Every structure is written in C-alpha cells, then in structure tokens.
C-alpha positions in Angstrom: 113.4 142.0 155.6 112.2 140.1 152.7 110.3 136.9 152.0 111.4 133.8 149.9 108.8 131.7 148.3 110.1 127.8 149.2 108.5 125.1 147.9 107.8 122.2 151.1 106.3 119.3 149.3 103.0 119.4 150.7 100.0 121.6 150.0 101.4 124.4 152.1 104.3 126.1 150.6 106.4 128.3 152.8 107.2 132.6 152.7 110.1 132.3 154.4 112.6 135.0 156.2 115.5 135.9 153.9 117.8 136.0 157.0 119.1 132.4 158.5 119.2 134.5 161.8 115.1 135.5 161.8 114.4 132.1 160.8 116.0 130.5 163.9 113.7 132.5 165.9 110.6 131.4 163.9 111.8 127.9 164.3 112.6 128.1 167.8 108.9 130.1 168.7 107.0 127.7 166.4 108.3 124.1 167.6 108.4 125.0 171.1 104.5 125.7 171.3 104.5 122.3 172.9 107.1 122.7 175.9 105.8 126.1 176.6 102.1 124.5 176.9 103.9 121.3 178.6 105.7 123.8 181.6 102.5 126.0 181.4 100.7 122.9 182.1 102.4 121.8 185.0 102.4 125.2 186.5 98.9 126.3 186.1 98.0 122.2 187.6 100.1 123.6 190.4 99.0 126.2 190.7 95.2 125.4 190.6 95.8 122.7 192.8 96.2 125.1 195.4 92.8 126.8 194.4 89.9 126.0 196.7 87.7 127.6 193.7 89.0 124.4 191.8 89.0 121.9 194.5 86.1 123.0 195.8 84.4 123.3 192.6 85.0 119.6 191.5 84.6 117.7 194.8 88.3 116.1 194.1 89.5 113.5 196.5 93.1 112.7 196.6 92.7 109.7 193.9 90.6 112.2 191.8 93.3 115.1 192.2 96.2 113.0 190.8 94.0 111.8 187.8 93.0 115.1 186.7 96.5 116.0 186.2 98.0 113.1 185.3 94.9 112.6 182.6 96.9 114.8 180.1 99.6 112.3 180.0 97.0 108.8 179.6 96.4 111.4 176.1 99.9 112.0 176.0 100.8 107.7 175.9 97.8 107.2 173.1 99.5 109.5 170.7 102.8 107.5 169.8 100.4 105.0 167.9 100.3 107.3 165.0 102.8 109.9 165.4 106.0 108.4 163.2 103.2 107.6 160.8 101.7 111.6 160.8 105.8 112.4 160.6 107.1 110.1 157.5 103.8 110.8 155.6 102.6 114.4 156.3 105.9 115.7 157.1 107.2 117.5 160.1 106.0 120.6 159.4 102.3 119.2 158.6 102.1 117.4 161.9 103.4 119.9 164.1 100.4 122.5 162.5 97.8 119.5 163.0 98.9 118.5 166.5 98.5 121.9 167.8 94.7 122.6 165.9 94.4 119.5 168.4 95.8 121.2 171.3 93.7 124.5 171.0 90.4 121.9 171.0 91.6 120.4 173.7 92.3 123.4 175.8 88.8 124.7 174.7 86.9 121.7 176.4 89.1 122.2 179.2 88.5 125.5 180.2 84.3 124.9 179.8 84.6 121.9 182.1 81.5 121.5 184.5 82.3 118.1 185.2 85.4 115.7 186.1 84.7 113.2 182.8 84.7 116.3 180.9 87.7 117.7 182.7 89.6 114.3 182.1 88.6 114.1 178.7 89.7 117.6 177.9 93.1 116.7 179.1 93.0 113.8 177.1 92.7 115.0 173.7 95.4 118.0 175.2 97.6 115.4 175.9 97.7 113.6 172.6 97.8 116.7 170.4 100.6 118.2 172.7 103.0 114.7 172.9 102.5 114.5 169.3 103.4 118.5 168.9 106.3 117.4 171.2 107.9 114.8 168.6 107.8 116.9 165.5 108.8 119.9 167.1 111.9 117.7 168.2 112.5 116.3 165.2 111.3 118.9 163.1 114.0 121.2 165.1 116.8 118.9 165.3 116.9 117.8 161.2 116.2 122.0 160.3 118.1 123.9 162.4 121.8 125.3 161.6 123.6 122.7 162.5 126.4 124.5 164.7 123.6 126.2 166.3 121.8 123.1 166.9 122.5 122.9 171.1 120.8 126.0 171.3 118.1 126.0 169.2 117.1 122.4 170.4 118.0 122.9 174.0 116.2 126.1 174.2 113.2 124.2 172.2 112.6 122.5 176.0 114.3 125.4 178.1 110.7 127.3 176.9 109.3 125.1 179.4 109.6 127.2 182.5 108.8 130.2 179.9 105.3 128.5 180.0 105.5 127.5 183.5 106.3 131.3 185.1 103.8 132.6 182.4 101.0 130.1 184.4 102.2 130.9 187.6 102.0 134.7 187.7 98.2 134.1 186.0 97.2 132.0 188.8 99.2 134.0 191.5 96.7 136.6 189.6 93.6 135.0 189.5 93.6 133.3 192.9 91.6 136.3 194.2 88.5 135.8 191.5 85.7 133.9 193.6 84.2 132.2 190.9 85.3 129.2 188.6 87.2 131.8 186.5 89.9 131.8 189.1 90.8 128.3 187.1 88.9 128.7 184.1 91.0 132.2 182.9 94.6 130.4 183.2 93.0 127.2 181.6 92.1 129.5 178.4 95.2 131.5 177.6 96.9 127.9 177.2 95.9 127.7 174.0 97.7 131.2 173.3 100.7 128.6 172.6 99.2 126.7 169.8 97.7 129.8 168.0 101.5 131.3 167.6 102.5 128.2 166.2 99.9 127.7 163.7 100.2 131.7 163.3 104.1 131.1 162.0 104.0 127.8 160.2 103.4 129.2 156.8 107.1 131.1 157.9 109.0 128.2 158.3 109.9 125.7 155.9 109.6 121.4 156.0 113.1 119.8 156.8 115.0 119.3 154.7 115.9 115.5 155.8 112.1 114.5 155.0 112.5 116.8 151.5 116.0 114.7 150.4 113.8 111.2 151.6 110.8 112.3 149.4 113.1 112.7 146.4 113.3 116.3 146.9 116.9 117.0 146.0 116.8 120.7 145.0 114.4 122.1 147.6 115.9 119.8 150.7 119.2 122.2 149.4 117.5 125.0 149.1 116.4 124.9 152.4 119.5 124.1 154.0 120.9 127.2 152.4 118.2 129.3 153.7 118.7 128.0 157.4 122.3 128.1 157.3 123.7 130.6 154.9 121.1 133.0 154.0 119.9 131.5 150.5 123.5 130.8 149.6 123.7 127.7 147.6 127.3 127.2 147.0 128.2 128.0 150.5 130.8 125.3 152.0 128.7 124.2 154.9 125.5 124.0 152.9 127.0 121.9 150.4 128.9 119.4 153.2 125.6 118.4 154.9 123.9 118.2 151.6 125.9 115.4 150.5 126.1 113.9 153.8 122.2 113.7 153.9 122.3 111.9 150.6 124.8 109.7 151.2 123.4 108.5 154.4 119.9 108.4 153.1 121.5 106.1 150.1 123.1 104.2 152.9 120.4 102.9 154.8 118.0 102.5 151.7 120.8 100.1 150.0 120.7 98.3 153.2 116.8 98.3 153.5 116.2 100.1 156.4 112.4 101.8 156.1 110.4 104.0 158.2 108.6 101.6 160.4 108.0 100.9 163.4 109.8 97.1 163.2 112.9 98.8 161.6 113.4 100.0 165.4 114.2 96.4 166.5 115.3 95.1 162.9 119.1 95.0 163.8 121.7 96.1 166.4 122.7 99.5 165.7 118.8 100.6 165.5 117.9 98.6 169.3 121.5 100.3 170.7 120.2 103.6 169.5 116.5 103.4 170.5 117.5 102.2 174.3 119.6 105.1 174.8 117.7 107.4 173.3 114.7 106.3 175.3 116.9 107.1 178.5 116.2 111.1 178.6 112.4 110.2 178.3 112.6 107.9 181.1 115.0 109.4 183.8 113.8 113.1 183.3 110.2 111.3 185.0 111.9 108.8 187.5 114.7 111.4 188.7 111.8 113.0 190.3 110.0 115.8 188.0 106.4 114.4 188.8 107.0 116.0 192.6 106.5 119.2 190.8 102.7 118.8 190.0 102.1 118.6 194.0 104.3 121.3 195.2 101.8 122.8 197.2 101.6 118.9 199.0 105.4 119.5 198.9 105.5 122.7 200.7 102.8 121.7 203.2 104.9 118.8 204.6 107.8 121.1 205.6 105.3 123.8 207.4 104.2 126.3 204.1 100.6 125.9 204.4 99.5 129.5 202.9 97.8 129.5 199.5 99.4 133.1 198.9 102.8 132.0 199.9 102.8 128.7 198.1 101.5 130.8 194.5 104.5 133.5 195.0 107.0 129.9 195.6 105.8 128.9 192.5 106.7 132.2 190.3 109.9 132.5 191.6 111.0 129.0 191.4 110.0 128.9 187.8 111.9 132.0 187.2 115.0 130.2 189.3 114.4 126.7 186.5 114.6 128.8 184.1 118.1 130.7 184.5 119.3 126.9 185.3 117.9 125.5 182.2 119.6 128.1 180.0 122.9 127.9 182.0 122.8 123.6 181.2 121.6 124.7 177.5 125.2 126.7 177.3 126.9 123.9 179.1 125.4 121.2 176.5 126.9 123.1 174.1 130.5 123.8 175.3 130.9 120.6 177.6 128.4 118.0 175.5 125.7 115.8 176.4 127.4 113.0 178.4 128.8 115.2 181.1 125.8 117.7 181.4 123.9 114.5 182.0 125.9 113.3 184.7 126.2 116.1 186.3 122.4 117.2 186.3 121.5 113.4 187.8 124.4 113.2 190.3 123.2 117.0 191.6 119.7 115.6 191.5 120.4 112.7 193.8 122.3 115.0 196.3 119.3 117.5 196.7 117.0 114.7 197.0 118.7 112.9 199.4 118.9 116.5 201.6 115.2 117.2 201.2 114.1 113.7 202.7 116.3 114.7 205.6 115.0 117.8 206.3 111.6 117.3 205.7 111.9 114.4 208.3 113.4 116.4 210.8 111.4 119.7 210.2 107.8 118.7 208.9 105.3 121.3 209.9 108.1 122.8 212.8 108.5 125.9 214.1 112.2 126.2 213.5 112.5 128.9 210.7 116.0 127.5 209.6 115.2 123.8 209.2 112.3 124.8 207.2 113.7 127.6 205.2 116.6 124.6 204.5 114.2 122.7 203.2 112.5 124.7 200.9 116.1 125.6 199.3 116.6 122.0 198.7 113.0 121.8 196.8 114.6 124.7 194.6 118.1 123.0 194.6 116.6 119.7 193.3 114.4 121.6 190.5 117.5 123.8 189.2 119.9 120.5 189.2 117.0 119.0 187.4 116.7 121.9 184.9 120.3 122.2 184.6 120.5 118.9 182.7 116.8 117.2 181.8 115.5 120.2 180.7 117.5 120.8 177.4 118.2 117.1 177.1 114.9 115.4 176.9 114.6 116.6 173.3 118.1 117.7 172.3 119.6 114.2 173.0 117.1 111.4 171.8 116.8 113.1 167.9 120.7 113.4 167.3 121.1 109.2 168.5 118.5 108.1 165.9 119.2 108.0 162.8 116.9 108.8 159.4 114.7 105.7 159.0 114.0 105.4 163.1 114.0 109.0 164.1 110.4 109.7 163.5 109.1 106.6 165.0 111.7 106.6 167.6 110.7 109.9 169.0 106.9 108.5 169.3 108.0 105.6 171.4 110.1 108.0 173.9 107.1 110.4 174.0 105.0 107.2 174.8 107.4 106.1 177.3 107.8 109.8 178.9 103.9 109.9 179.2 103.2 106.9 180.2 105.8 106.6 182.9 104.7 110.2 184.0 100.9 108.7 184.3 102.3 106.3 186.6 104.3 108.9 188.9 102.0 111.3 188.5 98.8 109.3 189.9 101.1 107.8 192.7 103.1 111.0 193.8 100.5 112.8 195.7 99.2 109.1 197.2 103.4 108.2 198.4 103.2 111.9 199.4 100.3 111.7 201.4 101.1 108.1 202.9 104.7 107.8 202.8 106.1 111.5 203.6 109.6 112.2 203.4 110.2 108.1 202.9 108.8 108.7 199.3 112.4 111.2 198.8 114.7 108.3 199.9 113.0 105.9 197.5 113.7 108.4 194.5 117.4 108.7 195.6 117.8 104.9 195.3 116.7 104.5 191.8 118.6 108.1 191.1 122.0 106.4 191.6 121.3 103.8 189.1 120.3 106.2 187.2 123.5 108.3 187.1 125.5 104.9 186.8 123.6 104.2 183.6 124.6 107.7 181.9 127.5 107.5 182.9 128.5 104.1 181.5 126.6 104.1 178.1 125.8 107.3 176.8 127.6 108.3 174.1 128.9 112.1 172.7 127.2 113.9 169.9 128.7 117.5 170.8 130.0 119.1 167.4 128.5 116.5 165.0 126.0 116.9 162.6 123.6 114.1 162.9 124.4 112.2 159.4 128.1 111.9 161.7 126.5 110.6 164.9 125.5 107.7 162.5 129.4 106.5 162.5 129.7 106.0 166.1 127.0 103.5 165.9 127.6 101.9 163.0 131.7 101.9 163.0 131.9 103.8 159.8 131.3 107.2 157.9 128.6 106.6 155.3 129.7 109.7 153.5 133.6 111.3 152.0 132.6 114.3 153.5 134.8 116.2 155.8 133.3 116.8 159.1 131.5 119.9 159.6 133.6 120.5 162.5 136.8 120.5 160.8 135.3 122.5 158.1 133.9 125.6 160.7 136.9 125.2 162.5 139.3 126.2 159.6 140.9 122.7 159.1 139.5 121.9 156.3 139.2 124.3 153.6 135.8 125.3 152.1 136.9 125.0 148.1 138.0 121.7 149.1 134.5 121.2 150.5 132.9 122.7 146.9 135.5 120.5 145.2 134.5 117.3 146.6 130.9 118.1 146.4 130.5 118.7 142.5 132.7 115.0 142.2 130.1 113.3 144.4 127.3 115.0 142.8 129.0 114.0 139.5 128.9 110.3 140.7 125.8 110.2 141.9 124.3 111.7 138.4 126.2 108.9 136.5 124.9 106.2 139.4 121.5 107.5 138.0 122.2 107.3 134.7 123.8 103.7 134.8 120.5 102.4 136.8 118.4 104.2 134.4 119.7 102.6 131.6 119.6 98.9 133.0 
C-alpha cells in the first residue's frame, strides 16, 4: 500500500493511504481520540471512585467527589467560545491535532496531582481540549467520510466510547491492588495514549473537503473526495455527484449571505429550526440519565453491592455489554434511520428507569438475592437502551442537520450545552443519590417521557442522504440538479448521466466566472 501526497491547505500537507478502505480506518482511529478518552474518562472516574487509595488520598467529601469529576466538563463548557472559530479558520484537521496536544497536557497534570485545585485544574484544561477534539472530530468525520458509509463511520466515531471505557475499567480492576497513589495515578496516565494516536495519524488523513471547496479549493476539495470514496478516481460518478452538490450549496448560501458566525445561527428560520434540533442529542443523551454512570459504585451500593472487587468486575463487564449495544444501534441507524433509533433508545430508556426506581425501593441493601440481582439487570438494561440509541447519535445526528455556514459553530454550542448540562447532573447526581435514593430514578422517568415525545414529534430523517440533501428538507428546495446519491448507488440513475450533467454544470459555473470576471 502506497502513499499519495494531498495538498490540505494549511501548513501540513497530508501522505495519504491509496485505498478509500485504509483511509476510513485512519479517519475513524484519529477522530475518535476524543470519545475513546470521553468513555475512558467516565470509566476510570468510576472506577477510581471506588478506590480508597484515591478517596483516601484526597480527603474528598461528597460535594468534593462530584466536582472532581464533573470539573472536566466546567473545561468541557469553556471550549465552545472558540471552537467554530479554531474550525472555519484552522480547518478541521488543524483543530482536531491542536485540541488533542491540549488533551495530553491536560492528562499530564492530572496524573501528577497532589492536590484537589490541581486535580480540578487538570480536568479543566482535559475538558476543553477534549470537547473541542469532540466537535472537529464530528464534523471533521461527518463532511470527510464516504458518504454511503457515513452511519458507520460517524456512529462508530462515538460507539469508541465504551472502547475507552472497558480499556479504563480492566486498568483499574488491575490496579486496585497497588497501595500507593499509583493505583489512580497509572489509569490516569495511559489516557493520554488516546491523543498521541491521533496526533500520530493526522499527517495520514487529509482536511475535508467541505472546508477545502469553502476556501476556494476546488481541485484538492475533489481530489479528496475521490480518495475517500473511489480510491483516487476522479471521474468516478459518485465523486463527481457530491462535488457539484458541495459547490452548488456552498454558492447557495454565499448568494444569500449566510457566513460562518456565530449570529448566522439565529439569523433566519431554517438555521434556529436546525440548531434546536440538532442541540437535542446533546441535551437528552445527559438528561435521559447518562450522568448516573459516573457514580455506579453509589448505584450499586444502594441495591446491596457494597464490594470494591465486585463493583470493578460490574464495571468491565457492563462496558463490554454498552458496547455490543452501541454497535447493534450503529447498524440499526443505518438500516432503520435516525428518527426511529431515537425513539426507540429513549422509550427503552424510560422503561428501565422506571424498573430500577422500583426495585431499588423495594430491595435497597436486602438480602433477597433475586430483587437485587433484578436490579442490577435493570442498571445494565438502562445503559444498553441508552447505548443502543445516544451513543452513535450524539455525534452522527447533530452534523448531518446543520448545514455548511452553521455546522462548525453549531457543533460548539451542542458541545457547550452537552458539557454544561452534564456539570449540572454530574455535581447533583451523587448529592440526589445520596439524599433522595431511588426517588432521584422516578424524577428522571418524568422528564424521559417528554423527552421521547419531543423526538418523536420533531425530528426529522437524514438516512441515505448526503448532507448537501439534508439542506432541502429544511429549506423546501434542492440547491443543486444533481441526482441524489441514493438514486445514483441504487442503480436508478445512471452514472454517465451523473458525468454528463457534471461537465454542463461545471461548464456553467466556468462561464458564471468568466461573465463576473469581466464586469
């Protein structure tokens, strides 16, 4: 397997992998660094949690528990202040390799910690490289990937989550016997591991091709569609449909004046319809009642598992259990679509929930093996219903609603909602946990009805669309002649048809050049 030379338009060019197929993976590996640090996260917090050579070793009370793991999110909700900015002007590619130098300092402070300022501050500077990791690697994945591909490669982008999280909790099932600070301090360090692949295969991959076309970049935005899709092959059909699309809708919205700022988010109705229900995966995937996860050792306590060794092993093999859900709802995204995987995951999440506050009413800290043993099933019920659905949707949905000129700066303010909602739930769960019991499970089911209700009643379909297409259910028309790349992998259109109408249009657009050019 050979290299390609591509340029990227920024000071990095790109070697990239003659095959479309090897270039998936790289894009996949690289732009999940941040979900498989984000699920690593959340495991090793878990898992440390449980540690008395943590707990014991910073002093924590209850208030000071739920801050030092909810800290990396306060970093998390700073971020969004600059990230479209980083994206339109750097480039995807540029910010994701910045934001995870970021995330490798962070993890560095963290794991020399001797205090709980440093331990919070740490987790700050973690938190904002890792949310702003999270929206390139979303929109970096979403406008570069093969298109027909794209549930996959997107939904597996967040499925890596539980990749991290099993990784972290197998290293602290592994360190828990270490009687020293490096019972913490070892799973704390290979979180960086993460960030040094991705900045290992950056120079592999090359920029979008949607931020190349933007720049002006006509020729190397095509170039690299044809090496993702069609393994360098120009002239190929497909390459040559979402080409023209791209231009057409990046024509589009410049002739109408749309720019890449924050304020274009609210300028008009298309762009508020899109940002409010693109904001919905960032929101619900916190509210439905993923923050319980941080405290399962609070979790299992209050239905009678009170053994360090037997809450660690609960947490390997429900991670392991996630994970098989998440890539079962990353197949179903792709052959049902996003609508009815999200109603599904969020109806199944209320059920479970609902269960759990019964059971851990009736059998808190009991001796009867089957109301307890119920109860922990529903803990893995709930967190497989959740995987099924939130898991690939909380960065596969949100990119493919917003269009070009919003996309960047929309996927800053859903990483800011996402973290700073999580701060919220994060700092409160162990407190409604530890005051409210099984009561705190009700509550959750209340607001996870609405929730479903919401989904179910304005989300919209995106399945088998490429996201230039997505554009026309939101603003009533095509912006493009194209066909749609459905019809064309499907066999109803036919490809020379597809190179037919591509050379007119770029014909057009060359004399539209030439006519402004001369006035």
């Amino acid at each position: 397997m050979g290299l390609v030379k591509l340029p990227s338009g920024t000071w990095m060019p790109a070697w990239v992998p003659e095959s479309s197929l090897v270039l998936s993976v790289l894009l996949v590996l690289c732009s999940a660094a941040q979900s498989l640090t984000t699920g690593y996260d959340g495991s090793m917090l878990n898992g440390v949690n449980i540690l008395p050579q943590y707990t014991n070793y910073f002093q924590l009370s209850t208030g000071e528990l739920a801050l030092n793991t909810c800290s990396v999110y306060i970093g998390g909700a700073l971020a969004p202040l600059c990230t479209g900015y980083f994206l339109d002007r750097l480039g995807r590619r540029m910010t994701l390799l910045w934001s995870t130098c970021l995330m490798v300092v962070g993890v560095i402070l963290q794991t020399a910690a001797t205090s709980v300022p440093m331990f919070l501050a740490s987790r700050i500077v973690l938190g904002f490289g890792n949310s702003i990791a999270g929206a390139a690697g979303a929109v970096y994945l979403s406008e570069t990937f093969k298109a027909t591909w794209r549930a996959w490669g997107v939904g597996l982008y967040n499925d890596n989550y539980y990749v991290g999280g099993l990784i972290a909790a197998g290293l602290t099932l592994g360190t828990a016997n270490i009687q020293n600070t490096w019972a913490w301090r070892l799973p704390s360090l290979f979180q960086g591991v993460f960030s040094v692949i991705c900045i290992i295969i950056i120079p592999f991959i090359p920029e979008s091709p949607r931020w190349l076309e933007h720049k002006g970049l006509h020729a190397e935005a095509q170039l690299v569609l044809a090496r993702v899709n069609a393994n360098g092959d120009s002239d190929d059909p497909v390459v040559l449909l979402q080409h023209q699309e791209i231009v057409d809708q990046l024509a589009w919205e410049q002739d109408q004046g749309q720019r890449t700022s924050w304020r274009q988010m609210f300028t008009n109705r298309s762009s508020r319809k899109r940002l409010l229900i693109a904001v919905t995966p960032a929101i619900f995937s916190v509210i439905a009642g993923y923050p319980s996860g941080y405290y399962l050792g609070t979790q299992l306590e209050n239905v009678g598992v009170t053994s360090t060794t037997a809450q660690l092993q609960v947490n390997v093999v429900l991670n392991i259990f996630a994970l098989a859900c998440a890539l079962f709802g990353t197949q179903l995204c792709a052959r049902w679509g996003r609508k009815p995987v999200g109603i599904l995951t969020q109806g199944l999440c209320t059920f479970f929930m609902l269960v759990l506050g019964i059971l851990s009413k009736e059998y808190a800290l009991s001796t009867y093996k089957p109301g307890v043993y119920g109860a922990i099933a529903c803990i893995f019920l709930f967190t497989g219903s959740y995987s099924i659905g939130w898991t690939p949707l909380l960065f596969l949905y949100p990119p493919e609603i917003l269009n070009y000129s919003i996309r960047a700066n929309g996927m800053a303010f859903c990483q800011f909602a996402n973290n700073a909602i999580a701060t919220v739930f994060l700092y409160a769960m162990p407190i409604g946990l530890d005051k409210l019991g099984w009561k705190i499970y009700l509550i959750n089911v209340g607001w996870d009805v609405v929730l479903t209700a919401i989904v179910a009643l304005y989300w919209v379909e995106t399945k088998g669309k490429t996201l230039e297409e997505v554009d026309a259910i939101f603003d009533g028309i095509r912006h493009s002649n194209m066909p749609e790349l459905e019809d064309l992998t499907t066999g109803k259109v036919d490809g020379a048809l597809v190179v037919q109408q591509a050379a007119h249009r770029g014909q057009e657009v060359e004399s539209e050049k030439d006519a402004a050019a001369v006035a």
